[in-house]
Backbone as CSV, one residue per row, in Angstrom:
resi,resn,N_x,N_y,N_z,CA_x,CA_y,CA_z,C_x,C_y,C_z
1,MET,20.598,-13.150,20.775,21.573,-12.110,21.018,21.157,-11.335,22.236
2,LYS,22.028,-11.244,23.193,21.669,-10.602,24.444,21.498,-9.114,24.242
3,ARG,20.492,-8.580,24.878,20.213,-7.147,24.831,20.311,-6.624,23.420
4,SER,19.835,-7.420,22.479,19.915,-6.970,21.121,18.566,-6.557,20.649
5,GLY,18.542,-5.610,19.771,17.299,-5.204,19.253,17.267,-5.623,17.860
6,VAL,16.137,-5.986,17.426,16.072,-6.192,16.043,15.232,-5.139,15.486
7,LEU,15.684,-4.701,14.435,15.073,-3.552,13.981,13.806,-3.681,13.218
8,LEU,13.240,-3.543,11.904,12.335,-3.189,10.854,11.180,-3.199,10.813
9,PHE,10.812,-4.119,8.815,10.165,-3.828,8.088,9.659,-3.302,8.724
10,THR,9.979,-2.354,11.060,9.326,-1.617,11.786,9.216,-0.814,12.046
11,GLY,9.748,-0.914,11.907,9.970,0.322,12.208,9.139,0.899,13.117
12,LEU,9.447,1.773,13.536,8.445,2.081,14.365,8.776,3.217,15.151
13,LEU,7.977,3.883,15.525,8.183,5.146,16.055,8.053,5.163,17.518
14,ALA,8.578,6.260,18.051,8.455,6.438,19.467,7.006,6.618,19.716
15,LEU,6.359,5.589,20.095,4.960,5.669,20.062,4.242,5.207,21.276
16,THR,4.135,3.978,21.560,3.252,3.613,22.618,3.872,2.550,23.479
17,ALA,3.414,2.472,24.672,3.987,1.503,25.568,3.380,0.149,25.346
18,CYS,4.177,-0.890,25.637,3.662,-2.226,25.426,3.839,-3.153,26.598
19,SER,4.229,-2.670,27.714,4.268,-3.555,28.859,2.855,-4.069,29.068
20,SER,1.898,-3.156,28.959,0.509,-3.554,28.926,-0.049,-2.964,27.641
21,VAL,-0.567,-3.829,26.794,-1.022,-3.383,25.479,-2.273,-2.539,25.620
22,PRO,-2.219,-1.270,25.186,-3.378,-0.414,25.335,-4.434,-0.727,24.286
23,SER,-5.672,-0.513,24.613,-6.753,-0.656,23.646,-7.281,0.731,23.377
24,VAL,-7.073,1.188,22.137,-7.426,2.561,21.798,-8.639,2.559,20.870
25,PRO,-9.704,3.263,21.185,-10.888,3.282,20.332,-10.536,3.799,18.940
26,GLU,-11.139,3.220,17.939,-10.910,3.671,16.570,-11.470,5.069,16.423
27,ALA,-10.601,6.025,16.020,-11.040,7.416,15.997,-11.257,7.947,14.595
28,THR,-10.953,7.154,13.589,-11.063,7.648,12.225,-12.315,7.108,11.561
29,PRO,-12.799,7.812,10.528,-13.909,7.270,9.757,-13.417,6.099,8.929
30,ASN,-14.269,5.586,8.069,-13.905,4.443,7.239,-12.549,4.660,6.583
31,PRO,-11.470,3.971,7.044,-10.132,4.220,6.510,-10.035,3.946,5.026
32,ALA,-10.830,2.994,4.504,-10.756,2.675,3.085,-11.098,3.892,2.236
33,ALA,-11.997,4.736,2.748,-12.411,5.915,1.994,-11.325,6.975,1.946
34,LEU,-10.312,6.836,2.812,-9.260,7.851,2.870,-8.197,7.654,1.790
35,ARG,-8.223,6.501,1.111,-7.224,6.212,0.088,-5.828,6.410,0.664
36,LEU,-5.543,5.720,1.738,-4.237,5.854,2.380,-3.127,5.347,1.473
37,GLY,-3.406,4.347,0.666,-2.498,3.969,-0.399,-1.262,3.201,0.014
38,MET,-0.416,2.973,-0.979,0.788,2.180,-0.811,2.013,2.990,-1.197
39,VAL,3.159,2.469,-0.774,4.411,3.133,-1.100,5.503,2.077,-1.193
40,GLU,6.448,2.287,-2.097,7.632,1.441,-2.175,8.812,2.210,-1.593
41,ILE,9.511,1.587,-0.645,10.700,2.184,-0.064,11.913,1.454,-0.619
42,GLU,12.891,2.205,-1.109,14.090,1.588,-1.676,15.303,1.840,-0.792
43,PHE,16.043,0.783,-0.507,17.311,0.862,0.215,18.432,0.484,-0.743
44,LYS,19.531,1.247,-0.682,20.701,0.940,-1.502,21.954,1.054,-0.648
45,GLY,22.945,0.231,-0.975,24.240,0.334,-0.314,24.211,-0.178,1.108
46,GLY,24.986,0.487,1.958,25.081,0.068,3.344,26.291,-0.785,3.628
47,ASN,27.082,-1.091,2.600,28.305,-1.867,2.803,29.466,-0.969,2.447
48,ALA,30.067,-1.178,1.281,31.175,-0.320,0.871,30.677,1.079,0.534
49,GLN,29.381,1.200,0.274,28.804,2.488,-0.084,27.869,2.966,1.026
50,PRO,27.744,4.287,1.188,26.834,4.809,2.212,25.399,4.364,1.934
51,LEU,24.640,4.164,2.992,23.257,3.745,2.826,22.423,4.877,2.228
52,GLN,21.626,4.512,1.234,20.641,5.424,0.672,19.257,4.849,0.950
53,ALA,18.317,5.697,1.273,16.953,5.261,1.514,16.012,6.345,1.011
54,HIS,15.083,5.963,0.162,14.158,6.953,-0.362,12.848,6.292,-0.778
55,VAL,11.844,7.136,-0.974,10.555,6.663,-1.466,10.693,6.439,-2.961
56,ALA,10.510,5.184,-3.380,10.660,4.871,-4.794,9.401,5.225,-5.572
57,GLN,8.249,5.020,-4.944,7.000,5.215,-5.674,5.840,5.264,-4.699
58,HIS,4.906,6.172,-4.956,3.655,6.167,-4.197,2.622,5.403,-5.016
59,LEU,1.897,4.528,-4.365,0.927,3.698,-5.049,-0.411,3.782,-4.329
60,ALA,-1.480,3.769,-5.086,-2.807,3.698,-4.470,-3.156,2.231,-4.268
61,ALA,-4.031,1.962,-3.316,-4.311,0.582,-2.937,-4.830,-0.259,-4.103
62,GLN,-5.655,0.318,-4.950,-6.201,-0.455,-6.062,-5.741,0.041,-7.419
63,SER,-4.977,1.090,-7.468,-4.478,1.615,-8.737,-3.025,2.016,-8.560
64,LEU,-2.180,1.608,-9.489,-0.759,1.918,-9.370,-0.407,3.245,-10.027
65,THR,-1.385,4.102,-10.258,-1.112,5.334,-10.988,-1.412,6.596,-10.183
66,ASP,-1.910,6.461,-8.955,-2.383,7.616,-8.215,-1.715,7.704,-6.851
67,ARG,-1.511,8.920,-6.355,-0.935,9.102,-5.034,-2.040,9.110,-3.990
68,SER,-1.679,8.724,-2.768,-2.652,8.726,-1.688,-2.602,10.061,-0.961
69,CYS,-3.458,10.206,0.061,-3.446,11.454,0.822,-2.364,11.449,1.896
70,LEU,-1.597,10.373,2.009,-0.423,10.342,2.877,0.826,10.459,2.015
71,VAL,1.734,11.337,2.400,2.931,11.548,1.597,4.172,11.383,2.472
72,LEU,5.073,10.508,2.068,6.355,10.362,2.743,7.363,11.270,2.051
73,GLY,8.136,12.015,2.840,9.135,12.913,2.276,10.509,12.272,2.215
74,SER,11.531,13.111,2.098,12.916,12.618,2.060,13.317,12.123,3.445
75,ALA,14.136,11.094,3.467,14.543,10.491,4.736,15.201,11.521,5.643
76,LEU,14.785,11.537,6.907,15.370,12.442,7.891,16.690,11.890,8.413
77,THR,16.708,10.597,8.687,17.924,9.922,9.142,17.970,8.533,8.515
78,LYS,19.170,7.984,8.390,19.338,6.623,7.887,20.689,6.108,8.355
79,SER,20.752,4.816,8.617,22.009,4.245,9.081,22.030,2.752,8.810
80,ALA,23.244,2.188,8.805,23.436,0.753,8.597,24.563,0.283,9.506
81,ASP,24.366,-0.887,10.108,25.392,-1.492,10.958,25.458,-2.980,10.663
82,ASP,26.680,-3.519,10.651,26.866,-4.958,10.454,27.192,-5.623,11.781
83,ALA,26.535,-6.750,12.033,26.821,-7.517,13.250,26.209,-8.902,13.107
84,ALA,26.951,-9.901,13.582,26.442,-11.274,13.659,25.869,-11.782,12.342
85,GLY,26.558,-11.462,11.242,26.153,-11.995,9.952,24.988,-11.293,9.287
86,LYS,24.569,-10.148,9.856,23.459,-9.411,9.261,23.798,-7.928,9.149
87,ARG,23.187,-7.301,8.175,23.288,-5.844,8.033,21.956,-5.266,8.507
88,TYR,22.017,-4.408,9.519,20.813,-3.813,10.085,20.639,-2.408,9.521
89,LEU,19.503,-2.187,8.873,19.218,-0.914,8.229,18.049,-0.240,8.939
90,LYS,18.092,1.067,8.987,16.912,1.787,9.456,16.905,3.177,8.832
91,ALA,15.709,3.653,8.542,15.541,4.986,7.954,14.239,5.576,8.474
92,THR,14.298,6.839,8.862,13.123,7.545,9.373,12.675,8.579,8.349
93,PHE,11.383,8.551,8.034,10.810,9.458,7.044,9.733,10.324,7.690
94,PRO,9.577,11.572,7.223,8.419,12.356,7.640,7.195,11.865,6.871
95,VAL,6.055,11.767,7.553,4.820,11.366,6.875,3.784,12.454,7.117
96,THR,3.316,13.065,6.030,2.372,14.174,6.119,0.957,13.682,5.842
97,ASN,0.047,14.049,6.713,-1.351,13.661,6.585,-2.097,14.718,5.783
98,ASN,-2.254,14.475,4.481,-3.024,15.370,3.626,-4.471,14.914,3.487
99,CYS,-4.879,13.973,4.344,-6.267,13.524,4.334,-7.144,14.586,5.000
100,ALA,-8.443,14.425,4.873,-9.371,15.429,5.407,-9.588,15.285,6.905
101,THR,-9.132,14.175,7.491,-9.378,13.935,8.910,-8.076,13.574,9.623
102,ASP,-8.102,13.683,10.941,-6.981,13.211,11.741,-6.863,11.697,11.587
103,LEU,-5.657,11.169,11.747,-5.433,9.728,11.662,-4.868,9.240,12.986
104,GLU,-5.514,8.227,13.543,-5.060,7.654,14.802,-4.537,6.245,14.567
105,ASN,-3.424,5.906,15.239,-2.823,4.581,15.095,-2.553,4.253,13.637
106,LEU,-1.928,5.173,12.952,-1.534,4.942,11.567,-0.428,3.895,11.525
107,THR,-0.565,2.942,10.637,0.375,1.838,10.552,0.766,1.585,9.105
108,TYR,2.031,1.281,8.882,2.473,0.799,7.570,2.714,-0.700,7.687
109,VAL,2.057,-1.448,6.829,2.123,-2.900,6.885,2.722,-3.433,5.590
110,ALA,3.577,-4.442,5.699,4.180,-5.048,4.519,3.110,-5.721,3.672
111,ALA,3.174,-5.519,2.361,2.166,-6.078,1.465,2.813,-6.913,0.365
112,ARG,2.309,-8.105,0.204,2.749,-8.966,-0.893,1.834,-8.697,-2.095
113,ARG,2.431,-8.492,-3.251,1.645,-8.226,-4.453,1.373,-9.548,-5.169
114,LEU,0.118,-9.787,-5.477,-0.287,-11.042,-6.090,-0.386,-10.896,-7.610
115,GLY,-0.640,-11.998,-8.294,-0.872,-11.949,-9.730,0.395,-12.022,-10.555
116,ALA,0.295,-11.549,-11.783,1.413,-11.656,-12.726,2.618,-10.835,-12.287
117,ASP,2.372,-9.756,-11.537,3.452,-8.874,-11.109,3.740,-9.092,-9.633
118,ALA,3.844,-10.365,-9.250,3.969,-10.707,-7.839,5.305,-10.283,-7.255
119,THR,5.338,-10.149,-5.931,6.592,-9.851,-5.245,7.380,-11.138,-5.030
120,LEU,8.608,-11.012,-4.542,9.545,-12.131,-4.515,9.309,-13.087,-3.346
121,GLY,9.166,-14.355,-3.657,9.147,-15.394,-2.633,8.132,-15.231,-1.532
122,GLY,6.966,-14.653,-1.831,5.952,-14.483,-0.804,6.256,-13.362,0.167
123,THR,7.252,-12.538,-0.150,7.609,-11.408,0.715,7.010,-10.126,0.161
124,ALA,7.368,-8.988,0.748,6.944,-7.685,0.232,8.059,-7.042,-0.595
125,ILE,9.106,-7.801,-0.899,10.221,-7.283,-1.698,9.812,-7.289,-3.163
126,THR,9.846,-6.123,-3.802,9.407,-6.034,-5.200,10.557,-6.139,-6.183
127,ALA,11.760,-5.818,-5.759,12.919,-5.887,-6.651,14.173,-5.958,-5.798
128,MET,15.214,-6.603,-6.324,16.448,-6.737,-5.557,17.626,-6.989,-6.488
129,ASN,18.766,-6.401,-6.154,20.016,-6.670,-6.861,21.119,-6.935,-5.854
130,THR,22.098,-7.738,-6.245,23.275,-7.939,-5.407,24.329,-6.918,-5.785
131,PHE,25.422,-6.857,-5.000,26.498,-5.924,-5.327,27.055,-6.215,-6.712
132,GLY,26.989,-7.481,-7.130,27.471,-7.833,-8.450,26.566,-7.384,-9.572
133,GLY,25.399,-6.848,-9.223,24.505,-6.318,-10.237,23.502,-7.327,-10.768
134,THR,23.581,-8.577,-10.325,22.653,-9.584,-10.817,21.389,-9.602,-9.962
135,ASP,20.328,-10.130,-10.536,19.096,-10.270,-9.764,19.317,-11.245,-8.623
136,ALA,18.827,-10.901,-7.468,19.003,-11.761,-6.297,18.042,-12.941,-6.349
137,ALA,18.416,-14.014,-5.695,17.570,-15.197,-5.630,16.363,-14.922,-4.749
138,VAL,15.262,-15.590,-5.057,14.046,-15.448,-4.256,14.326,-15.809,-2.803
139,GLY,15.153,-16.828,-2.593,15.456,-17.253,-1.234,16.101,-16.172,-0.406
140,LEU,16.817,-15.265,-1.044,17.458,-14.166,-0.328,16.415,-13.145,0.124
141,ALA,15.391,-12.943,-0.681,14.328,-11.997,-0.325,13.646,-12.415,0.966
142,THR,13.467,-13.716,1.151,12.771,-14.194,2.346,13.595,-14.012,3.604
143,GLN,14.868,-13.662,3.459,15.735,-13.447,4.621,15.822,-11.978,5.025
144,ILE,15.170,-11.101,4.272,15.098,-9.692,4.663,13.903,-9.548,5.596
145,LEU,14.180,-9.212,6.855,13.152,-9.273,7.891,13.054,-7.959,8.657
146,PRO,11.867,-7.687,9.196,11.717,-6.517,10.049,12.417,-6.732,11.383
147,THR,12.952,-5.687,11.935,13.562,-5.766,13.253,13.262,-4.495,14.021
148,GLN,13.660,-4.450,15.262,13.570,-3.199,15.994,14.782,-2.344,15.627
149,PRO,14.638,-1.022,15.620,15.771,-0.146,15.355,16.874,-0.398,16.375
150,LEU,18.117,-0.489,15.897,19.220,-0.726,16.824,20.467,-0.015,16.349
151,TYR,21.462,-0.042,17.178,22.767,0.496,16.815,23.821,-0.439,17.399
152,VAL,25.015,-0.355,16.875,26.093,-1.254,17.282,27.177,-0.464,17.994
153,VAL,27.584,-0.952,19.162,28.727,-0.401,19.874,29.746,-1.529,19.966
154,GLY,30.855,-1.377,19.238,31.788,-2.482,19.129,31.119,-3.599,18.365
155,LYS,30.934,-4.737,19.012,30.198,-5.840,18.395,28.869,-6.098,19.095
156,GLN,28.498,-5.176,19.979,27.276,-5.341,20.765,26.108,-4.637,20.090
157,LEU,25.016,-5.373,19.890,23.803,-4.786,19.342,22.998,-4.170,20.475
158,ASN,22.495,-2.975,20.263,21.710,-2.285,21.275,20.414,-1.764,20.654
159,VAL,19.312,-1.917,21.368,18.036,-1.386,20.907,18.067,0.136,20.995
160,ALA,17.642,0.797,19.916,17.469,2.247,19.951,16.168,2.509,20.701
161,GLN,16.273,2.784,22.001,15.099,2.805,22.861,14.055,3.836,22.440
162,SER,14.477,4.952,21.886,13.509,6.002,21.557,12.582,5.595,20.418
163,THR,12.996,4.623,19.623,12.144,4.154,18.516,12.065,2.630,18.523
164,ALA,12.059,2.036,19.705,12.136,0.581,19.808,10.764,-0.057,19.667
165,ASN,10.214,0.019,18.480,8.885,-0.528,18.239,8.928,-1.540,17.116
166,LEU,8.428,-2.715,17.358,8.202,-3.687,16.305,6.759,-4.120,16.425
167,GLN,5.986,-3.887,15.382,4.574,-4.204,15.447,4.330,-5.533,14.746
168,VAL,3.812,-6.498,15.478,3.486,-7.814,14.941,1.989,-8.007,15.097
169,PHE,1.300,-8.223,13.994,-0.151,-8.277,14.021,-0.679,-9.698,14.172
170,ASP,-1.801,-9.810,14.848,-2.485,-11.085,14.993,-3.012,-11.514,13.625
171,ASP,-2.524,-12.644,13.111,-2.931,-13.074,11.775,-3.877,-14.271,11.806
172,THR,-4.516,-14.521,12.964,-5.533,-15.567,13.010,-6.790,-15.068,12.300
173,ALA,-7.643,-15.997,11.890,-8.869,-15.635,11.177,-9.690,-14.641,11.997
174,GLY,-10.034,-13.529,11.371,-10.805,-12.502,12.057,-9.990,-11.637,12.984
175,GLY,-8.662,-11.804,12.982,-7.786,-11.035,13.855,-7.457,-9.662,13.307
176,GLU,-6.491,-9.017,13.958,-6.148,-7.639,13.624,-5.704,-7.489,12.176
177,LEU,-4.947,-8.458,11.670,-4.453,-8.351,10.300,-5.596,-8.389,9.292
178,ASP,-6.620,-9.188,9.585,-7.772,-9.223,8.691,-8.461,-7.870,8.635
179,GLY,-8.514,-7.172,9.773,-9.119,-5.845,9.796,-8.346,-4.850,8.951
180,LEU,-7.027,-4.927,9.024,-6.201,-4.049,8.196,-6.342,-4.431,6.726
181,GLN,-6.395,-5.730,6.453,-6.520,-6.211,5.080,-7.770,-5.651,4.413
182,ALA,-8.852,-5.566,5.181,-10.110,-5.076,4.631,-9.996,-3.639,4.146
183,GLN,-9.086,-2.864,4.754,-8.882,-1.485,4.321,-8.102,-1.402,3.019
184,VAL,-7.322,-2.420,2.748,-6.410,-2.379,1.607,-6.965,-3.162,0.423
185,ASP,-7.309,-4.418,0.659,-7.804,-5.279,-0.414,-8.503,-6.464,0.234
186,ALA,-9.769,-6.272,0.571,-10.500,-7.262,1.368,-10.542,-8.629,0.708
187,GLY,-10.619,-8.651,-0.618,-10.725,-9.921,-1.313,-9.406,-10.626,-1.531
188,ARG,-8.314,-9.984,-1.148,-6.978,-10.542,-1.357,-6.781,-10.987,-2.806
189,THR,-7.256,-10.171,-3.739,-7.079,-10.488,-5.150,-5.865,-9.782,-5.737
190,THR,-5.477,-8.655,-5.150,-4.340,-7.893,-5.661,-3.189,-7.864,-4.664
191,TYR,-3.521,-7.726,-3.366,-2.503,-7.641,-2.324,-2.866,-8.536,-1.150
192,ASP,-1.852,-9.017,-0.478,-2.037,-9.783,0.741,-1.084,-9.212,1.784
193,LEU,-1.619,-8.765,2.926,-0.770,-8.163,3.953,-0.030,-9.241,4.734
194,LEU,1.176,-8.912,5.142,1.997,-9.813,5.942,1.890,-9.421,7.412
195,PRO,2.088,-10.360,8.337,1.807,-10.093,9.750,2.871,-9.305,10.496
196,TYR,3.357,-8.234,9.882,4.205,-7.303,10.603,4.149,-5.964,9.891
197,GLY,4.535,-4.894,10.575,4.437,-3.583,9.967,5.149,-2.529,10.777
198,PHE,4.830,-1.270,10.519,5.467,-0.154,11.182,4.444,0.837,11.652
199,VAL,4.787,1.566,12.671,3.850,2.505,13.265,4.333,3.921,13.011
200,ALA,3.422,4.796,12.594,3.761,6.203,12.391,3.127,7.043,13.479
201,THR,3.899,7.913,14.115,3.338,8.784,15.130,3.979,10.156,15.040
202,SER,3.392,11.093,15.712,3.927,12.442,15.736,4.347,12.773,17.165
203,GLU,5.658,12.865,17.395,6.199,13.255,18.694,5.621,12.421,19.836
204,GLY,5.506,11.121,19.606,5.029,10.252,20.667,3.529,10.094,20.725
205,SER,2.797,10.900,19.964,1.340,10.787,19.966,0.897,9.713,18.989
206,ARG,-0.280,9.124,19.250,-0.835,8.164,18.308,-1.654,8.848,17.222
207,VAL,-1.768,10.158,17.272,-2.621,10.882,16.323,-1.769,11.826,15.471
208,ILE,-1.994,11.759,14.154,-1.421,12.758,13.247,-2.593,13.567,12.716
209,SER,-2.636,14.829,13.051,-3.773,15.673,12.681,-3.813,15.912,11.181
210,ALA,-4.983,16.272,10.669,-5.127,16.611,9.262,-4.194,17.783,8.955
211,GLY,-3.354,17.616,7.956,-2.386,18.651,7.614,-1.112,18.567,8.422
212,GLY,-1.073,17.670,9.408,0.101,17.539,10.259,1.111,16.537,9.719
213,THR,2.272,16.515,10.364,3.345,15.611,9.947,3.866,14.827,11.140
214,GLY,4.038,13.548,10.959,4.649,12.696,11.963,5.891,12.052,11.387
215,GLU,6.304,10.944,11.954,7.486,10.249,11.451,7.231,8.752,11.452
216,VAL,7.842,8.064,10.524,7.783,6.617,10.507,9.192,6.088,10.283
217,THR,9.570,5.064,11.035,10.886,4.447,10.897,10.720,3.035,10.348
218,PHE,11.400,2.755,9.253,11.419,1.407,8.702,12.760,0.792,9.089
219,ALA,12.726,-0.384,9.694,13.940,-1.037,10.149,13.942,-2.495,9.715
220,LEU,15.075,-2.932,9.131,15.137,-4.293,8.620,16.520,-4.878,8.818
221,SER,16.574,-6.202,8.730,17.872,-6.873,8.719,18.026,-7.602,7.392
222,VAL,19.236,-7.549,6.849,19.555,-8.182,5.564,20.715,-9.139,5.793
223,PRO,20.641,-10.366,5.298,21.740,-11.312,5.518,22.999,-10.913,4.763
224,ILE,24.149,-11.032,5.419,25.436,-10.773,4.755,25.897,-12.079,4.114
225,GLN,26.277,-12.011,2.856,26.630,-13.199,2.083,28.120,-13.536,2.200
226,PRO,28.520,-14.749,1.758,29.918,-15.187,1.893,30.930,-14.254,1.228
227,THR,30.556,-13.657,0.090,31.450,-12.705,-0.576,30.690,-11.409,-0.810
228,PRO,31.379,-10.262,-0.777,30.701,-8.976,-0.972,29.913,-8.906,-2.273
229,ALA,30.400,-9.577,-3.317,29.703,-9.525,-4.602,28.321,-10.168,-4.542
230,GLU,28.097,-10.991,-3.530,26.792,-11.645,-3.383,25.867,-10.890,-2.446
231,ASP,26.398,-9.884,-1.754,25.572,-9.141,-0.810,24.487,-8.355,-1.531
232,VAL,23.364,-8.160,-0.850,22.289,-7.352,-1.401,22.774,-5.914,-1.546
233,PHE,22.622,-5.379,-2.753,23.024,-3.992,-3.002,21.827,-3.055,-2.898
234,SER,20.707,-3.465,-3.453,19.512,-2.631,-3.394,18.269,-3.505,-3.390
235,PHE,17.226,-3.005,-2.751,15.946,-3.694,-2.803,14.835,-2.694,-2.519
236,ARG,13.652,-3.042,-2.993,12.460,-2.253,-2.735,11.477,-3.089,-1.933
237,ILE,10.833,-2.447,-0.984,9.856,-3.137,-0.161,8.521,-2.400,-0.260
238,LEU,7.440,-3.152,-0.395,6.115,-2.587,-0.615,5.365,-2.497,0.704
239,MET,4.917,-1.293,1.041,4.212,-1.059,2.293,2.841,-0.448,2.003
240,SER,1.865,-0.784,2.838,0.541,-0.204,2.720,0.173,0.499,4.018
241,ALA,-0.375,1.694,3.914,-0.813,2.431,5.097,-2.228,2.004,5.476
242,ALA,-2.467,1.883,6.763,-3.790,1.542,7.279,-3.860,2.060,8.712
243,THR,-5.037,1.995,9.304,-5.172,2.369,10.714,-5.726,1.179,11.484
244,ASN,-5.308,1.045,12.723,-5.801,-0.053,13.544,-6.212,0.475,14.910
245,SER,-7.128,-0.236,15.565,-7.696,0.254,16.819,-6.866,-0.131,18.029
246,VAL,-5.997,-1.121,17.891,-5.151,-1.546,19.002,-3.703,-1.571,18.533
247,THR,-2.860,-0.847,19.228,-1.442,-0.843,18.899,-0.760,-1.876,19.777
248,SER,-0.111,-2.858,19.156,0.395,-3.990,19.927,1.901,-4.158,19.772
249,ILE,2.502,-4.716,20.795,3.933,-5.020,20.806,4.750,-3.819,20.376
250,THR,4.507,-2.692,21.002,5.288,-1.490,20.713,5.825,-0.916,22.015
251,GLN,6.763,-0.015,21.865,7.385,0.582,23.049,7.702,2.020,22.719
252,GLY,7.399,2.916,23.623,7.599,4.322,23.315,8.236,5.078,24.462
253,LEU,8.191,6.393,24.365,8.877,7.242,25.328,8.366,7.034,26.747
254,GLU,7.085,6.668,26.877,6.543,6.490,28.216,6.982,5.184,28.852
255,GLU,7.757,4.370,28.135,8.225,3.103,28.676,9.739,3.152,28.908
256,GLN,10.246,4.321,29.186,11.683,4.485,29.318,12.194,4.273,30.732
257,ASP,11.489,3.475,31.526,12.019,3.129,32.840,12.753,1.793,32.728
258,ALA,13.360,1.344,33.825,14.162,0.120,33.787,13.327,-1.089,33.380
259,ALA,12.122,-1.189,33.929,11.269,-2.334,33.607,10.845,-2.305,32.150
260,GLY,10.539,-1.106,31.649,10.132,-0.976,30.257,11.249,-1.354,29.309
261,LYS,12.449,-0.886,29.600,13.589,-1.211,28.742,13.873,-2.710,28.763
262,ALA,13.724,-3.312,29.939,13.946,-4.751,30.037,12.931,-5.503,29.183
263,ALA,11.688,-5.002,29.138,10.660,-5.653,28.337,10.995,-5.557,26.848
264,VAL,11.513,-4.404,26.442,11.901,-4.230,25.041,13.027,-5.179,24.680
265,GLU,14.006,-5.273,25.553,15.146,-6.151,25.285,14.692,-7.604,25.207
266,THR,13.724,-7.983,26.038,13.225,-9.353,26.008,12.545,-9.642,24.685
267,ARG,11.752,-8.693,24.211,11.086,-8.878,22.915,12.123,-8.968,21.804
268,ALA,13.135,-8.128,21.880,14.151,-8.102,20.836,14.903,-9.421,20.793
269,ALA,15.235,-9.952,21.949,16.004,-11.187,22.012,15.233,-12.373,21.452
270,ALA,13.922,-12.290,21.466,13.097,-13.396,20.966,12.995,-13.412,19.455
271,LEU,13.430,-12.334,18.806,13.335,-12.240,17.346,14.603,-12.800,16.703
272,PRO,14.470,-13.323,15.473,15.639,-13.917,14.805,16.685,-12.895,14.437
C-alpha cells in the first residue's frame, strides 16, 4: 500500500528517530528487580459500535495476582478505520512510572503465555469473540498484527507521523529480544516474548522519570471478515513491560523532515 502506515501491537510513541538507529546506554538498574510486570489491553467494537479500549488487567511477570510499579490509566485517545480489508485500531494510554528509579527506553512487548493457560495460536491474544458472540478461531488470532499508527482519508491510508513508531526486535540467538526476555521470564517456562512491541515515552523523551507519566500507543490491524457477524468484536492482547538499550526501527518528532517521513513511509509499505 503506497504511503501507508501500518499501525500496532506498536504502537509507539513519538519517540526516537530511526533513519540512523541510535545506540543509547542502558540507564536503569536491573530491570527485573523493578517488577515492571504485564498488562492485558482489551479492544472492543470498531465496526458498527464505537471503539472501546481499556486496561483489562495488570499482571506481574511471574504472578498473576499483583500489580507492577508501572500503571496504565484510561485511554487518552482511540480510533478505528477500515481500509483494504483490514480494521486499523490504535489507542494511546498514559503510563505512570511508580518505580523507584527513572526508566529509559521503556518498551511494551507482546508476550505469548505458555502452559495450560496458553494464548491463542502462538500469538499474544488471550481471548477473542466475533460480533456473533462466538469464540473466534485460532487462525483469526494470528491475523491480528502490529502496525504503525495511521489514519484514513477517503480510501488512502496515511501514517500518523507524530506517533509513527513500530518496534521490531532482533530475535536471533543472543539478540535484543533475548535480552528483554531475560527481564520477563528468562527460562521461557511461563512466557515467551514475540519479536515486536511498543515504545513508551514522555513528550518525545526516551526517559520517564520516577513518579512521572508518559504515553504509550498500541496500534494493530484486524482482518475484516466476509460477513459482519464473523468480524472480531473483542479481543485481549498480553503485553510485558521491559527496558532495552537500543531503540530500533522507530520514528519520532525529530524525524519530521521530508527524508524522515519518506523513511517512515518506506518502512510502513514493507509491512503486511
